[in-house]
Amino acid sequence: MGSDSDSKATPQERVPRHVAVIMDGNGRWARRKGLPRHRGHAEGAESVRAVVRECARLGVQELTLYAFSTENWRRPKTEVHFLMELLRTFLAAEMPEIMENRIRLRAIGRLAELPARVRRDLERAIATSSVNGGMILRLALNYGGRQEILDAAKRIAEAAVRGEIAPQDVTEEALRGCLYDGQMRDPDLLIRTGGEMRISNFLLWEVSYAELWFTPICWPDFREAELRTAFNDYAGRERRFGGLGGEPLSAHGGRRNAGA
Ligand code: FPP
């Protein structure tokens, strides 16, 4: 890290605790360079490495990356295959650094529908890193926000059929506990690269009060400096959580979820 980034460092108490990222623009990055799409994804994996490392270094507690959506199956078979293999290569290559930085790997999504070899590698990496106590790196894989809420509703309905939950007990907390990762704190900051200003079915329940940060920069070009720019912008914002404001960002730090 150079002196330039030091002078712009985000004060620790204003570093977002949970950062969620929609990593968009891999294909466009490649097209602009006259390269095949898969080269954009490969370079995107380098950005994943850089951003994971920087988030851990800056004291982020949770980082959730949208790596493969439920809609991404509609892409050509060769591209889907490439993305799946890229994930396996990433897991194999990054495990030493994940362990060294005490990162806990987790995954959300309809994981049972992933190819068996991907699931096996993923489960192994999750189990190995579960002993760590550092930042949570959560990969959203075969993930859709509506599907997540639907799956939670089904779990609650099944519990109701078994007589384990009554209608009056279906609270926000009960539903939250049935989401893919019941331990997840709400994201403080949602970053989307690639110029589109959409949520695209990502963490629909969880981003209710997140600060949104959009950039035209394509994901393969999004590295440490761009991350710090987003953090500095976030640090200057006032979060009101539906109230009247005046509270600094850190006032909500102790609460897992913001509520109203
Ligand atoms: C969006 O770009 C990106 C994806 C659908 C996949 C994200 C995957 C990576 C960043 C690769 C590595 C990830 C891990 C976890 C190792 P796009 O293809 O939709 O871009 P476009 O909108 O420009 O076509």
Coordinates of C-alpha atoms and ligand atoms in Angstrom, one line a residue:
M1 CA 0.0 0.0 0.0
G2 CA 1.4 3.4 -1.0
S3 CA 1.3 6.7 0.8
D4 CA -1.5 7.9 -1.4
S5 CA -3.9 5.2 -0.1
D6 CA -2.7 5.8 3.5
S7 CA -3.7 9.4 3.4
K8 CA -7.2 8.4 2.2
A9 CA -7.6 5.5 4.6
T10 CA -11.2 5.1 5.8
P11 CA -11.4 5.5 9.7
Q12 CA -11.8 2.0 11.1
E13 CA -15.1 2.7 12.8
R14 CA -16.5 3.8 9.4
V15 CA -15.3 0.7 7.4
P16 CA -18.5 -1.1 6.3
R17 CA -18.9 -4.3 8.4
H18 CA -20.6 -6.3 5.6
V19 CA -19.8 -5.5 2.0
A20 CA -21.8 -7.2 -0.8
V21 CA -20.7 -7.0 -4.4
I22 CA -22.4 -7.5 -7.8
M23 CA -19.3 -8.2 -9.9
D24 CA -20.5 -7.1 -13.4
G25 CA -18.8 -6.2 -16.7
N26 CA -16.5 -9.2 -17.2
G27 CA -17.8 -9.7 -20.8
R28 CA -17.7 -6.1 -21.7
W29 CA -14.2 -5.7 -20.4
A30 CA -13.1 -8.6 -22.6
R31 CA -15.0 -7.3 -25.7
R32 CA -13.4 -3.9 -25.4
K33 CA -10.0 -5.5 -25.5
G34 CA -10.9 -7.8 -28.4
L35 CA -10.7 -10.9 -26.1
P36 CA -13.1 -13.8 -25.7
R37 CA -15.6 -13.5 -22.8
H38 CA -13.8 -16.1 -20.7
R39 CA -10.8 -13.9 -20.4
G40 CA -12.9 -11.3 -18.7
H41 CA -14.0 -13.9 -16.1
A42 CA -10.4 -15.0 -15.6
E43 CA -9.3 -11.4 -15.0
G44 CA -12.4 -11.0 -12.8
A45 CA -11.0 -13.8 -10.6
E46 CA -7.9 -11.7 -10.1
S47 CA -10.1 -8.9 -8.9
V48 CA -11.8 -11.3 -6.5
R49 CA -8.3 -12.1 -5.0
A50 CA -7.4 -8.4 -4.7
V51 CA -10.7 -7.4 -3.1
V52 CA -10.8 -10.3 -0.7
R53 CA -7.3 -9.5 0.5
E54 CA -8.0 -5.8 0.8
C55 CA -11.3 -6.2 2.6
A56 CA -9.6 -8.6 5.1
R57 CA -6.8 -6.1 5.6
L58 CA -9.2 -3.1 6.1
G59 CA -11.2 -5.0 8.8
V60 CA -14.3 -5.8 6.9
Q61 CA -16.2 -8.6 8.8
E62 CA -18.2 -10.1 5.9
L63 CA -17.8 -9.9 2.2
T64 CA -20.5 -11.5 0.0
L65 CA -19.8 -11.9 -3.7
Y66 CA -22.4 -12.6 -6.4
A67 CA -20.5 -15.2 -8.3
F68 CA -23.3 -17.1 -10.1
S69 CA -27.0 -16.3 -10.3
T70 CA -29.9 -18.6 -10.9
E71 CA -30.2 -16.9 -14.2
N72 CA -26.6 -17.5 -15.3
W73 CA -27.5 -21.1 -16.3
R74 CA -29.0 -19.5 -19.5
R75 CA -25.5 -18.6 -20.7
P76 CA -23.8 -20.9 -23.3
K77 CA -22.8 -24.2 -21.9
T78 CA -19.1 -23.5 -22.5
E79 CA -19.3 -20.3 -20.5
V80 CA -21.1 -22.0 -17.6
H81 CA -18.5 -24.7 -17.6
F82 CA -15.7 -22.2 -17.6
L83 CA -17.2 -20.3 -14.6
M84 CA -17.6 -23.6 -12.7
E85 CA -14.0 -24.6 -13.3
L86 CA -12.8 -21.1 -12.6
L87 CA -14.4 -21.4 -9.2
R88 CA -12.7 -24.8 -8.5
T89 CA -9.4 -23.4 -9.6
F90 CA -9.9 -20.3 -7.4
L91 CA -10.7 -22.5 -4.4
A92 CA -7.7 -24.7 -4.9
A93 CA -5.3 -21.8 -5.5
E94 CA -6.6 -19.6 -2.7
M95 CA -6.9 -22.0 0.2
P96 CA -3.4 -21.3 1.6
E97 CA -4.1 -17.6 1.6
I98 CA -7.6 -18.1 3.0
M99 CA -6.2 -20.1 5.9
E100 CA -3.3 -17.7 6.4
N101 CA -5.7 -14.7 6.6
R102 CA -8.1 -16.7 8.9
I103 CA -10.9 -16.2 6.4
R104 CA -14.1 -18.3 6.8
L105 CA -15.5 -19.4 3.5
R106 CA -19.3 -19.8 3.2
A107 CA -21.8 -20.1 0.4
I108 CA -25.4 -19.2 -0.2
G109 CA -27.8 -20.3 -3.0
R110 CA -29.4 -23.5 -4.2
L111 CA -26.1 -25.3 -3.7
A112 CA -27.6 -28.8 -4.2
E113 CA -28.1 -27.9 -7.9
L114 CA -24.4 -27.2 -8.5
P115 CA -22.3 -29.8 -10.3
A116 CA -21.2 -32.5 -7.9
R117 CA -17.5 -31.7 -8.4
V118 CA -18.1 -28.1 -7.5
R119 CA -20.1 -28.9 -4.5
R120 CA -17.5 -31.3 -3.3
D121 CA -14.7 -28.8 -3.6
L122 CA -16.8 -26.1 -2.0
E123 CA -17.9 -28.2 0.9
R124 CA -14.3 -29.2 1.6
A125 CA -13.1 -25.6 1.5
I126 CA -15.9 -24.4 3.7
A127 CA -15.2 -27.2 6.3
T128 CA -11.5 -26.6 6.3
S129 CA -11.9 -22.8 6.8
S130 CA -14.6 -23.1 9.4
V131 CA -12.0 -23.2 12.1
N132 CA -10.9 -19.7 11.3
G133 CA -12.1 -16.6 13.1
G134 CA -11.5 -13.8 10.6
M135 CA -13.5 -12.3 7.8
I136 CA -16.4 -14.3 6.3
L137 CA -16.1 -14.6 2.5
R138 CA -19.5 -15.7 1.3
L139 CA -20.0 -16.8 -2.3
A140 CA -23.5 -16.5 -3.7
L141 CA -23.7 -19.5 -6.1
N142 CA -26.8 -20.5 -8.0
Y143 CA -28.3 -17.7 -6.0
G144 CA -31.4 -15.6 -6.5
G145 CA -33.0 -13.3 -4.0
R146 CA -36.6 -14.2 -4.8
Q147 CA -35.7 -17.9 -4.6
E148 CA -34.1 -17.3 -1.2
I149 CA -37.2 -15.7 0.2
L150 CA -39.3 -18.5 -1.4
D151 CA -37.2 -21.2 0.0
A152 CA -37.4 -19.6 3.5
A153 CA -41.2 -19.3 3.1
K154 CA -41.3 -23.0 2.3
R155 CA -39.3 -23.9 5.3
I156 CA -41.7 -22.0 7.5
A157 CA -44.7 -23.6 5.9
E158 CA -43.2 -27.0 6.5
A159 CA -42.6 -26.1 10.1
A160 CA -46.2 -24.9 10.4
V161 CA -47.5 -28.2 8.9
R162 CA -45.4 -30.1 11.6
G163 CA -47.1 -27.8 14.2
E164 CA -43.8 -26.2 15.1
I165 CA -44.7 -22.6 14.3
A166 CA -48.0 -20.7 14.6
P167 CA -48.9 -17.8 12.2
Q168 CA -48.3 -15.2 14.9
D169 CA -44.8 -16.4 15.3
V170 CA -43.9 -15.8 11.7
T171 CA -41.9 -12.7 12.5
E172 CA -39.0 -10.9 10.6
E173 CA -36.6 -12.7 12.8
A174 CA -38.2 -16.1 12.2
L175 CA -38.0 -15.6 8.4
R176 CA -34.5 -14.3 8.6
G177 CA -33.5 -17.4 10.4
C178 CA -34.7 -19.5 7.5
L179 CA -32.7 -17.6 4.9
Y180 CA -29.7 -19.4 3.4
D181 CA -27.3 -18.1 6.0
G182 CA -29.2 -17.2 9.2
Q183 CA -26.1 -15.8 10.7
M184 CA -25.6 -13.1 8.0
R185 CA -25.7 -9.5 9.1
D186 CA -27.4 -7.1 6.7
P187 CA -24.9 -5.6 4.2
D188 CA -23.9 -2.1 5.0
L189 CA -22.7 -1.4 1.5
L190 CA -23.7 -2.9 -1.8
I191 CA -21.3 -2.3 -4.7
R192 CA -22.2 -2.9 -8.3
T193 CA -19.6 -2.6 -11.0
G194 CA -20.1 -2.4 -14.8
G195 CA -22.4 0.6 -15.0
E196 CA -25.8 -0.9 -14.5
M197 CA -27.9 0.5 -11.7
R198 CA -29.9 -2.5 -10.7
I199 CA -30.1 -5.0 -7.8
S200 CA -30.6 -8.0 -10.2
N201 CA -32.2 -10.3 -7.6
F202 CA -29.3 -10.1 -5.2
L203 CA -29.9 -10.3 -1.4
L204 CA -33.4 -8.8 -1.8
W205 CA -34.3 -9.2 1.9
E206 CA -30.9 -8.3 3.2
V207 CA -30.1 -5.1 1.3
S208 CA -33.2 -3.2 2.6
Y209 CA -31.1 -0.6 4.3
A210 CA -27.8 -1.0 2.5
E211 CA -26.0 2.0 1.0
L212 CA -25.7 1.5 -2.7
W213 CA -22.6 2.3 -4.7
F214 CA -22.5 2.0 -8.5
T215 CA -19.5 2.4 -10.7
P216 CA -19.0 2.2 -14.5
I217 CA -15.7 0.4 -13.9
C218 CA -15.9 -3.2 -15.1
W219 CA -15.2 -5.8 -12.5
P220 CA -11.8 -6.9 -13.9
D221 CA -10.6 -3.3 -13.4
F222 CA -12.0 -3.1 -9.9
R223 CA -9.1 -3.4 -7.5
E224 CA -7.8 -2.1 -4.2
A225 CA -7.9 1.6 -5.1
E226 CA -11.5 1.4 -6.4
L227 CA -12.6 -0.4 -3.3
R228 CA -11.1 2.3 -1.1
T229 CA -12.9 4.9 -3.1
A230 CA -16.2 3.2 -2.4
F231 CA -15.3 2.8 1.3
N232 CA -14.4 6.5 1.6
D233 CA -17.7 7.5 -0.1
Y234 CA -19.6 5.2 2.2
A235 CA -17.8 6.6 5.3
G236 CA -19.2 10.1 4.4
R237 CA -22.8 9.0 4.3
E238 CA -25.3 9.4 7.0
R239 CA -27.4 6.3 7.6
R240 CA -30.9 6.9 8.9
F241 CA -32.5 3.5 9.0
G242 CA -35.9 5.1 8.6
G243 CA -35.3 7.5 11.6
L244 CA -34.4 11.2 11.6
G245 CA -30.7 10.8 11.2
G246 CA -27.9 12.6 13.0
E247 CA -26.4 9.3 14.1
P248 CA -22.9 8.4 12.9
L249 CA -22.4 5.2 11.0
S250 CA -20.8 3.6 14.0
A251 CA -23.9 4.0 16.1
H252 CA -25.4 0.9 14.4
G253 CA -22.3 -1.2 14.5
G254 CA -23.4 -3.4 17.4
R255 CA -26.7 -4.4 15.8
R256 CA -26.7 -7.4 13.6
N257 CA -29.5 -6.0 11.6
A258 CA -30.8 -2.5 11.4
G259 CA -34.5 -3.0 11.7
A260 CA -36.7 0.0 11.1
Ligands
FPP1 C1 -20.7 -10.7 -14.6 O1 -20.1 -10.4 -15.8 C2 -20.0 -11.8 -13.9 C3 -20.4 -13.0 -13.7 C4 -21.7 -13.6 -14.2 C5 -19.6 -14.0 -13.0 C6 -18.8 -13.5 -11.9 C7 -17.6 -14.3 -11.9 C8 -16.3 -13.9 -11.7 C9 -16.0 -12.5 -11.2 C10 -15.2 -14.8 -11.9 C11 -14.6 -15.4 -10.7 C12 -15.3 -15.6 -9.4 C13 -14.9 -16.3 -8.4 C14 -15.6 -16.4 -7.1 C15 -13.6 -17.1 -8.5 P1 -20.8 -10.5 -17.2 O2 -20.3 -11.7 -17.9 O3 -22.3 -10.5 -17.0 O4 -20.3 -9.2 -17.9 P2 -21.1 -8.4 -19.1 O5 -22.4 -7.9 -18.4 O6 -20.1 -7.4 -19.5 O7 -21.4 -9.4 -20.2

